[in-house]
CSV table of C-alpha atoms in Angstrom, one decimal:
chain,number,residue,atom,x,y,z
A,220,MET,CA,-6.7,-4.2,-6.2
A,221,LYS,CA,-4.6,-1.5,-4.1
A,222,LYS,CA,-6.3,1.5,-3.6
A,223,ALA,CA,-4.9,5.1,-2.3
A,224,ILE,CA,-6.9,8.2,-1.5
A,225,VAL,CA,-5.1,11.3,-1.5
A,226,TYR,CA,-7.0,14.1,0.1
A,227,TYR,CA,-6.5,17.6,1.3
A,228,SER,CA,-8.9,19.0,4.1
A,229,TYR,CA,-8.7,22.6,5.0
A,230,SER,CA,-11.6,22.4,7.8
A,231,GLY,CA,-11.6,18.6,8.7
A,232,ASN,CA,-14.7,17.7,6.8
A,233,THR,CA,-13.0,16.1,3.7
A,234,LYS,CA,-10.7,14.3,6.6
A,235,SER,CA,-13.8,12.6,8.3
A,236,ILE,CA,-15.4,11.6,5.0
A,237,VAL,CA,-11.9,10.0,3.9
A,238,ASP,CA,-11.7,8.2,7.5
A,239,MET,CA,-15.1,6.6,6.7
A,240,ILE,CA,-14.3,5.7,3.3
A,241,LYS,CA,-11.0,4.1,4.0
A,242,GLU,CA,-12.6,1.6,6.3
A,243,LYS,CA,-15.0,0.5,3.7
A,244,VAL,CA,-12.6,0.2,0.7
A,245,ASN,CA,-9.4,-0.9,2.5
A,246,ALA,CA,-7.4,2.0,1.3
A,247,ASP,CA,-4.0,3.8,2.1
A,248,VAL,CA,-4.5,7.4,2.9
A,249,PHE,CA,-2.2,10.2,2.1
A,250,GLU,CA,-3.2,13.7,3.3
A,251,ILE,CA,-2.0,16.9,0.9
A,252,LYS,CA,-0.5,19.6,3.2
A,253,PRO,CA,0.8,23.0,2.3
A,254,LYS,CA,4.2,23.9,3.2
A,255,THR,CA,2.8,27.1,4.4
A,256,PRO,CA,-0.3,26.7,6.2
A,257,TYR,CA,-3.5,28.7,5.3
A,258,TYR,CA,-4.8,31.1,7.9
A,259,THR,CA,-7.7,29.9,10.2
A,260,ASN,CA,-9.8,32.8,9.1
A,261,TYR,CA,-12.0,31.4,6.4
A,262,ASP,CA,-13.0,34.4,4.4
A,263,VAL,CA,-8.9,35.5,4.6
A,264,VAL,CA,-8.4,31.9,3.0
A,265,VAL,CA,-11.1,32.5,0.4
A,266,ASP,CA,-9.9,35.8,-0.6
A,267,LEU,CA,-6.2,34.6,-0.7
A,268,GLY,CA,-7.2,31.2,-2.6
A,269,GLN,CA,-8.9,33.4,-5.0
A,270,ASP,CA,-5.6,35.7,-5.5
A,271,GLU,CA,-3.7,32.6,-5.9
A,272,VAL,CA,-6.3,31.3,-9.0
A,273,ASN,CA,-6.2,34.7,-10.6
A,274,SER,CA,-2.3,35.0,-10.5
A,275,ASN,CA,-2.0,31.2,-11.5
A,276,THR,CA,0.1,30.7,-8.7
A,277,LEU,CA,0.6,27.3,-7.2
A,278,ARG,CA,1.1,26.7,-3.2
A,279,GLU,CA,3.9,24.3,-2.4
A,280,ILE,CA,2.9,21.3,-0.7
A,281,GLU,CA,4.8,19.0,1.6
A,282,ASP,CA,6.1,15.6,0.1
A,283,ILE,CA,3.6,12.8,0.6
A,284,ASN,CA,5.9,10.1,-0.5
A,285,ILE,CA,3.5,7.9,-2.4
A,286,ASN,CA,4.5,5.9,-5.5
A,287,LEU,CA,1.7,5.9,-7.9
A,288,ASP,CA,2.8,2.7,-9.5
A,289,ASN,CA,1.9,0.8,-6.3
A,290,TYR,CA,-1.7,1.6,-6.8
A,291,ASP,CA,-4.6,0.4,-9.3
A,292,THR,CA,-6.9,3.0,-8.1
A,293,VAL,CA,-6.1,6.6,-6.7
A,294,VAL,CA,-8.8,8.8,-5.4
A,295,LEU,CA,-8.4,12.4,-5.1
A,296,ALA,CA,-10.6,13.9,-2.3
A,297,THR,CA,-11.3,17.7,-1.7
A,298,LEU,CA,-14.4,19.6,-0.9
A,299,SER,CA,-15.7,23.1,-2.1
A,300,SER,CA,-18.2,25.4,-0.4
A,301,GLY,CA,-18.9,26.9,-3.6
């Protein structure tokens, strides 16, 4: 069975966890990156994220070049502080 982990990590915490998991389950890893990076100030990012949710705005992401047909299992990983 071929596995993939697709993740987004604002602060690096999710990336650290994904790095540990990929070794245990032998998975290919793909990072979701916004075309326009978020600010480094956490409070500003939280406010901006809430505005995006409230206005139903989807932030564009870079192409991650994954063909899902090549995988039996795909895990989407992200963490939330709330």
